[in-house]
Amino acid sequence: SLVGMHFTDPNSIGGGSGDPDEPDWYALIDATNPASMYQNINLTGQPVVNGNRVGAVLDISGNGNHWRAWDDDSTRTEYKSANGGYIEISDNYHRGMAIDGTNRLVDGRKPFWVVMAIRLGGPINSHAVLMDKDYSDNAPLGDELAAAIVEEGLFCRKIVNDVPIGATVNADAITTSTWGVVSFGYDGTNLTARVNLETKGVVEDTRPLADDDGYMPLRIGGNGPSIVHYKAVGFLDYYPGSAEEVAAIEAVANIAGLTL
């Protein structure tokens, strides 16, 4: 069942810019603008036009934490110019993106928060991965952190010693024709999941993940098996206070041209 928020570390909540209404982005990605994209992971290869593979999308926060193909150039995702522009991450298990420097930011009991403007690129084939980090080569049997859309809704899940736990909320607002904003994170005590500005799902979980690099990097933009379209992604290396959270959701919606 869902429980109330229990913040045990006040330094991890709203710990960014000092302004409770302004998120201090670790990375902010505009996936609608081909001028901020490169065909190769080393930030070469422009212009990017409809149908081109994309190796990197610039971080517009100014921090230089760019969104890149996590494996190599052979797994690059694709830019689509329709519908105002978006990145398509397909049902190839090896195709996805990782934000620079995030791999160790979710280990142990480190707070983090992620927000994305997305829609489904087709029917859900088992699940649509939005974020994933495996800590062993036999995940999900090993330790894993993941967020995905399944038939039951949006969830943020943590598996520690083969025991899963996660917060889940209704995700009916996200379809193949309707864009929405999803967010999920960990405040040091609770996993959370939210769709647009609807009620947040919260579940307490104080078990730490392995504090190591893991089997794979933290992929913000999953590895299949369903297709997901992305217009914007934001990452915080802390868990925001309530006003900051709303401001961040609205900022990502604004990049995507959405009114929540």
Short mmCIF file of C-alpha atoms in Angstrom, two decimals:
data_model
loop_
_atom_site.label_atom_id
_atom_site.label_comp_id
_atom_site.label_asym_id
_atom_site.label_seq_id
_atom_site.Cartn_x
_atom_site.Cartn_y
_atom_site.Cartn_z
CA SER A 1 0.00 0.00 0.00
CA LEU A 2 1.08 3.59 -0.46
CA VAL A 3 2.48 5.39 2.54
CA GLY A 4 3.17 9.02 3.31
CA MET A 5 6.51 10.63 2.66
CA HIS A 6 9.05 10.15 5.45
CA PHE A 7 12.08 12.31 4.82
CA THR A 8 14.93 11.23 7.07
CA ASP A 9 17.62 13.41 5.53
CA PRO A 10 16.53 17.05 5.23
CA ASN A 11 19.73 17.90 3.37
CA SER A 12 18.59 15.70 0.48
CA ILE A 13 15.25 17.43 -0.01
CA GLY A 14 15.10 20.62 -2.03
CA GLY A 15 18.88 20.65 -1.80
CA GLY A 16 19.60 22.35 -5.08
CA SER A 17 19.58 26.03 -5.94
CA GLY A 18 18.38 27.27 -2.56
CA ASP A 19 15.25 28.64 -4.25
CA PRO A 20 12.35 26.29 -3.34
CA ASP A 21 10.65 27.16 -6.62
CA GLU A 22 13.67 26.62 -8.89
CA PRO A 23 15.27 23.20 -9.57
CA ASP A 24 19.05 23.01 -9.70
CA TRP A 25 19.38 20.72 -12.71
CA TYR A 26 22.17 18.17 -12.92
CA ALA A 27 21.17 17.77 -16.57
CA LEU A 28 18.32 19.09 -18.71
CA ILE A 29 17.85 17.66 -22.18
CA ASP A 30 15.80 19.13 -25.04
CA ALA A 31 15.14 16.19 -27.37
CA THR A 32 13.01 18.29 -29.75
CA ASN A 33 15.79 20.49 -31.08
CA PRO A 34 18.10 18.94 -33.70
CA ALA A 35 20.52 21.86 -33.32
CA SER A 36 21.42 20.46 -29.88
CA MET A 37 22.03 16.95 -31.26
CA TYR A 38 25.03 15.19 -32.76
CA GLN A 39 25.15 12.03 -34.83
CA ASN A 40 28.13 10.68 -32.87
CA ILE A 41 28.73 10.19 -29.15
CA ASN A 42 31.86 12.40 -29.30
CA LEU A 43 29.73 15.46 -30.24
CA THR A 44 30.55 15.39 -33.94
CA GLY A 45 28.29 15.08 -36.94
CA GLN A 46 25.83 17.88 -37.65
CA PRO A 47 23.31 18.79 -38.87
CA VAL A 48 20.93 16.15 -37.57
CA VAL A 49 17.84 15.74 -39.74
CA ASN A 50 14.80 13.49 -39.71
CA GLY A 51 15.76 9.82 -39.64
CA ASN A 52 19.37 10.39 -38.58
CA ARG A 53 20.89 8.34 -35.80
CA VAL A 54 21.71 10.40 -32.72
CA GLY A 55 24.77 9.70 -30.60
CA ALA A 56 24.42 12.64 -28.20
CA VAL A 57 22.00 15.38 -27.12
CA LEU A 58 23.43 18.42 -25.33
CA ASP A 59 22.70 19.25 -21.70
CA ILE A 60 21.10 22.70 -21.88
CA SER A 61 21.56 23.33 -18.14
CA GLY A 62 25.14 24.44 -18.82
CA ASN A 63 26.63 21.64 -16.69
CA GLY A 64 27.92 19.64 -19.64
CA ASN A 65 26.22 16.41 -18.56
CA HIS A 66 25.11 15.33 -22.03
CA TRP A 67 22.79 12.46 -23.00
CA ARG A 68 24.69 9.91 -25.10
CA ALA A 69 24.27 6.47 -26.60
CA TRP A 70 25.32 4.34 -23.65
CA ASP A 71 27.08 1.54 -25.50
CA ASP A 72 28.63 2.77 -28.73
CA ASP A 73 27.67 4.35 -32.01
CA SER A 74 26.15 1.10 -33.30
CA THR A 75 23.27 1.46 -30.83
CA ARG A 76 22.36 5.07 -31.56
CA THR A 77 18.75 6.10 -31.30
CA GLU A 78 16.84 8.03 -33.98
CA TYR A 79 15.62 11.62 -34.35
CA LYS A 80 12.11 12.15 -35.74
CA SER A 81 11.06 15.62 -36.90
CA ALA A 82 7.30 14.96 -36.81
CA ASN A 83 5.11 16.19 -33.97
CA GLY A 84 7.50 18.97 -33.02
CA GLY A 85 10.53 16.67 -32.87
CA TYR A 86 11.49 13.81 -30.57
CA ILE A 87 13.96 11.00 -29.99
CA GLU A 88 12.74 7.45 -30.61
CA ILE A 89 14.29 4.67 -28.56
CA SER A 90 13.28 1.42 -30.20
CA ASP A 91 12.72 -2.14 -29.05
CA ASN A 92 16.33 -3.12 -29.58
CA TYR A 93 17.58 -4.24 -26.16
CA HIS A 94 20.91 -2.49 -26.68
CA ARG A 95 19.56 0.87 -27.78
CA GLY A 96 19.33 3.57 -25.13
CA MET A 97 20.95 6.69 -23.73
CA ALA A 98 22.88 7.56 -20.56
CA ILE A 99 23.46 11.00 -19.04
CA ASP A 100 27.13 11.72 -18.38
CA GLY A 101 28.22 11.10 -14.81
CA THR A 102 24.97 9.62 -13.49
CA ASN A 103 26.19 6.08 -13.05
CA ARG A 104 27.24 6.45 -9.41
CA LEU A 105 24.60 9.02 -8.43
CA VAL A 106 21.95 6.40 -7.64
CA ASP A 107 24.05 3.92 -5.66
CA GLY A 108 23.84 3.23 -1.93
CA ARG A 109 20.98 5.34 -0.58
CA LYS A 110 21.74 8.44 -2.63
CA PRO A 111 18.66 10.55 -3.42
CA PHE A 112 17.92 11.33 -7.07
CA TRP A 113 14.94 12.34 -9.21
CA VAL A 114 14.23 12.01 -12.94
CA VAL A 115 11.50 13.60 -15.09
CA MET A 116 10.67 12.84 -18.72
CA ALA A 117 8.21 14.02 -21.37
CA ILE A 118 7.28 10.86 -23.25
CA ARG A 119 4.71 8.93 -25.20
CA LEU A 120 4.56 5.30 -26.24
CA GLY A 121 5.81 4.53 -29.72
CA GLY A 122 3.58 1.49 -30.03
CA PRO A 123 1.77 -1.10 -27.92
CA ILE A 124 3.44 -2.14 -24.68
CA ASN A 125 5.33 -5.34 -25.40
CA SER A 126 5.70 -6.64 -21.84
CA HIS A 127 7.08 -3.32 -20.59
CA ALA A 128 8.52 0.00 -21.73
CA VAL A 129 11.79 0.72 -19.92
CA LEU A 130 12.41 4.39 -19.06
CA MET A 131 15.40 3.99 -16.74
CA ASP A 132 17.49 0.99 -15.86
CA LYS A 133 20.68 0.04 -14.06
CA ASP A 134 21.76 -3.58 -13.55
CA TYR A 135 24.29 -4.37 -10.85
CA SER A 136 24.98 -7.90 -12.08
CA ASP A 137 24.89 -9.74 -15.37
CA ASN A 138 21.93 -11.85 -14.27
CA ALA A 139 19.55 -8.98 -13.45
CA PRO A 140 16.66 -8.88 -12.66
CA LEU A 141 17.77 -11.78 -10.44
CA GLY A 142 20.55 -9.59 -9.15
CA ASP A 143 20.34 -6.04 -7.75
CA GLU A 144 18.63 -3.61 -10.11
CA LEU A 145 17.07 -0.14 -10.22
CA ALA A 146 14.47 0.43 -12.92
CA ALA A 147 11.50 2.54 -13.96
CA ALA A 148 9.08 1.35 -16.61
CA ILE A 149 5.54 1.50 -17.90
CA VAL A 150 3.68 -1.79 -17.72
CA GLU A 151 0.01 -2.61 -18.25
CA GLU A 152 -0.65 -1.79 -14.58
CA GLY A 153 0.93 1.67 -14.76
CA LEU A 154 4.19 3.54 -14.17
CA PHE A 155 6.52 2.13 -11.55
CA CYS A 156 9.90 2.81 -10.02
CA ARG A 157 11.33 -0.47 -8.77
CA LYS A 158 14.34 -1.53 -6.77
CA ILE A 159 15.56 -5.14 -6.49
CA VAL A 160 18.00 -5.92 -3.69
CA ASN A 161 19.08 -9.50 -3.03
CA ASP A 162 16.37 -10.75 -5.43
CA VAL A 163 13.59 -9.00 -3.44
CA PRO A 164 11.70 -6.35 -5.47
CA ILE A 165 9.85 -3.33 -4.15
CA GLY A 166 8.42 -0.32 -5.95
CA ALA A 167 5.90 2.47 -6.11
CA THR A 168 3.29 2.27 -8.89
CA VAL A 169 0.76 4.79 -10.24
CA ASN A 170 -1.79 4.81 -13.04
CA ALA A 171 -0.24 5.68 -16.41
CA ASP A 172 -3.35 5.76 -18.62
CA ALA A 173 -2.51 9.37 -19.57
CA ILE A 174 0.52 8.13 -21.55
CA THR A 175 -0.53 6.58 -24.87
CA THR A 176 0.71 6.27 -28.45
CA SER A 177 -1.04 9.53 -29.29
CA THR A 178 -0.90 11.47 -26.01
CA TRP A 179 2.30 12.87 -24.51
CA GLY A 180 2.72 13.13 -20.76
CA VAL A 181 5.35 13.82 -18.12
CA VAL A 182 6.49 11.01 -15.85
CA SER A 183 8.78 11.39 -12.84
CA PHE A 184 10.29 9.00 -10.37
CA GLY A 185 13.02 8.95 -7.79
CA TYR A 186 14.35 8.00 -4.36
CA ASP A 187 14.50 10.41 -1.42
CA GLY A 188 16.76 8.26 0.77
CA THR A 189 13.79 6.49 2.34
CA ASN A 190 11.06 6.19 -0.30
CA LEU A 191 10.70 5.24 -3.94
CA THR A 192 8.25 7.49 -5.78
CA ALA A 193 6.44 7.53 -9.12
CA ARG A 194 4.19 10.21 -10.65
CA VAL A 195 2.39 10.95 -13.91
CA ASN A 196 1.98 14.63 -14.82
CA LEU A 197 0.82 16.46 -11.67
CA GLU A 198 -1.35 13.62 -10.46
CA THR A 199 -1.11 11.92 -7.06
CA LYS A 200 2.34 10.51 -6.37
CA GLY A 201 2.85 6.85 -5.57
CA VAL A 202 5.19 6.36 -2.61
CA VAL A 203 6.55 3.26 -0.94
CA GLU A 204 9.13 3.10 1.83
CA ASP A 205 12.33 1.20 1.10
CA THR A 206 15.53 1.80 3.05
CA ARG A 207 17.55 -1.07 1.57
CA PRO A 208 20.74 0.24 -0.07
CA LEU A 209 21.82 -0.74 -3.53
CA ALA A 210 25.35 -1.83 -4.22
CA ASP A 211 27.71 1.17 -4.10
CA ASP A 212 29.59 0.33 -7.28
CA ASP A 213 29.63 0.92 -11.01
CA GLY A 214 27.32 -2.00 -11.69
CA TYR A 215 27.08 -4.28 -14.69
CA MET A 216 25.76 -1.49 -16.91
CA PRO A 217 25.52 2.31 -16.63
CA LEU A 218 22.37 4.08 -15.52
CA ARG A 219 20.41 4.32 -18.75
CA ILE A 220 17.98 7.23 -18.87
CA GLY A 221 16.15 5.97 -21.91
CA GLY A 222 15.69 2.29 -21.65
CA ASN A 223 16.70 -0.86 -23.42
CA GLY A 224 13.34 -2.19 -24.66
CA PRO A 225 11.34 -4.18 -25.40
CA SER A 226 8.78 -1.46 -26.26
CA ILE A 227 9.29 1.77 -28.25
CA VAL A 228 9.31 5.07 -26.32
CA HIS A 229 9.41 8.63 -27.68
CA TYR A 230 11.18 11.33 -25.66
CA LYS A 231 10.83 15.11 -25.97
CA ALA A 232 12.71 16.17 -22.83
CA VAL A 233 14.56 14.69 -19.86
CA GLY A 234 15.63 16.28 -16.58
CA PHE A 235 17.83 14.79 -13.85
CA LEU A 236 18.39 16.00 -10.29
CA ASP A 237 21.15 14.58 -8.07
CA TYR A 238 18.96 15.22 -5.01
CA TYR A 239 15.26 14.81 -4.26
CA PRO A 240 13.31 18.06 -4.77
CA GLY A 241 10.94 19.72 -2.34
CA SER A 242 7.30 19.92 -3.42
CA ALA A 243 7.48 23.37 -5.05
CA GLU A 244 10.70 22.48 -6.87
CA GLU A 245 9.18 19.22 -8.07
CA VAL A 246 6.19 20.98 -9.60
CA ALA A 247 8.43 23.61 -11.19
CA ALA A 248 10.66 20.91 -12.69
CA ILE A 249 7.72 18.95 -14.08
CA GLU A 250 6.32 22.12 -15.63
CA ALA A 251 9.75 23.05 -17.07
CA VAL A 252 10.05 19.71 -18.86
CA ALA A 253 6.44 19.96 -20.04
CA ASN A 254 7.22 23.43 -21.41
CA ILE A 255 10.19 22.13 -23.42
CA ALA A 256 7.88 19.49 -24.86
CA GLY A 257 5.16 22.02 -25.65
CA LEU A 258 2.72 20.41 -23.21
CA THR A 259 0.17 22.05 -20.93
CA LEU A 260 -0.50 20.01 -17.81
#
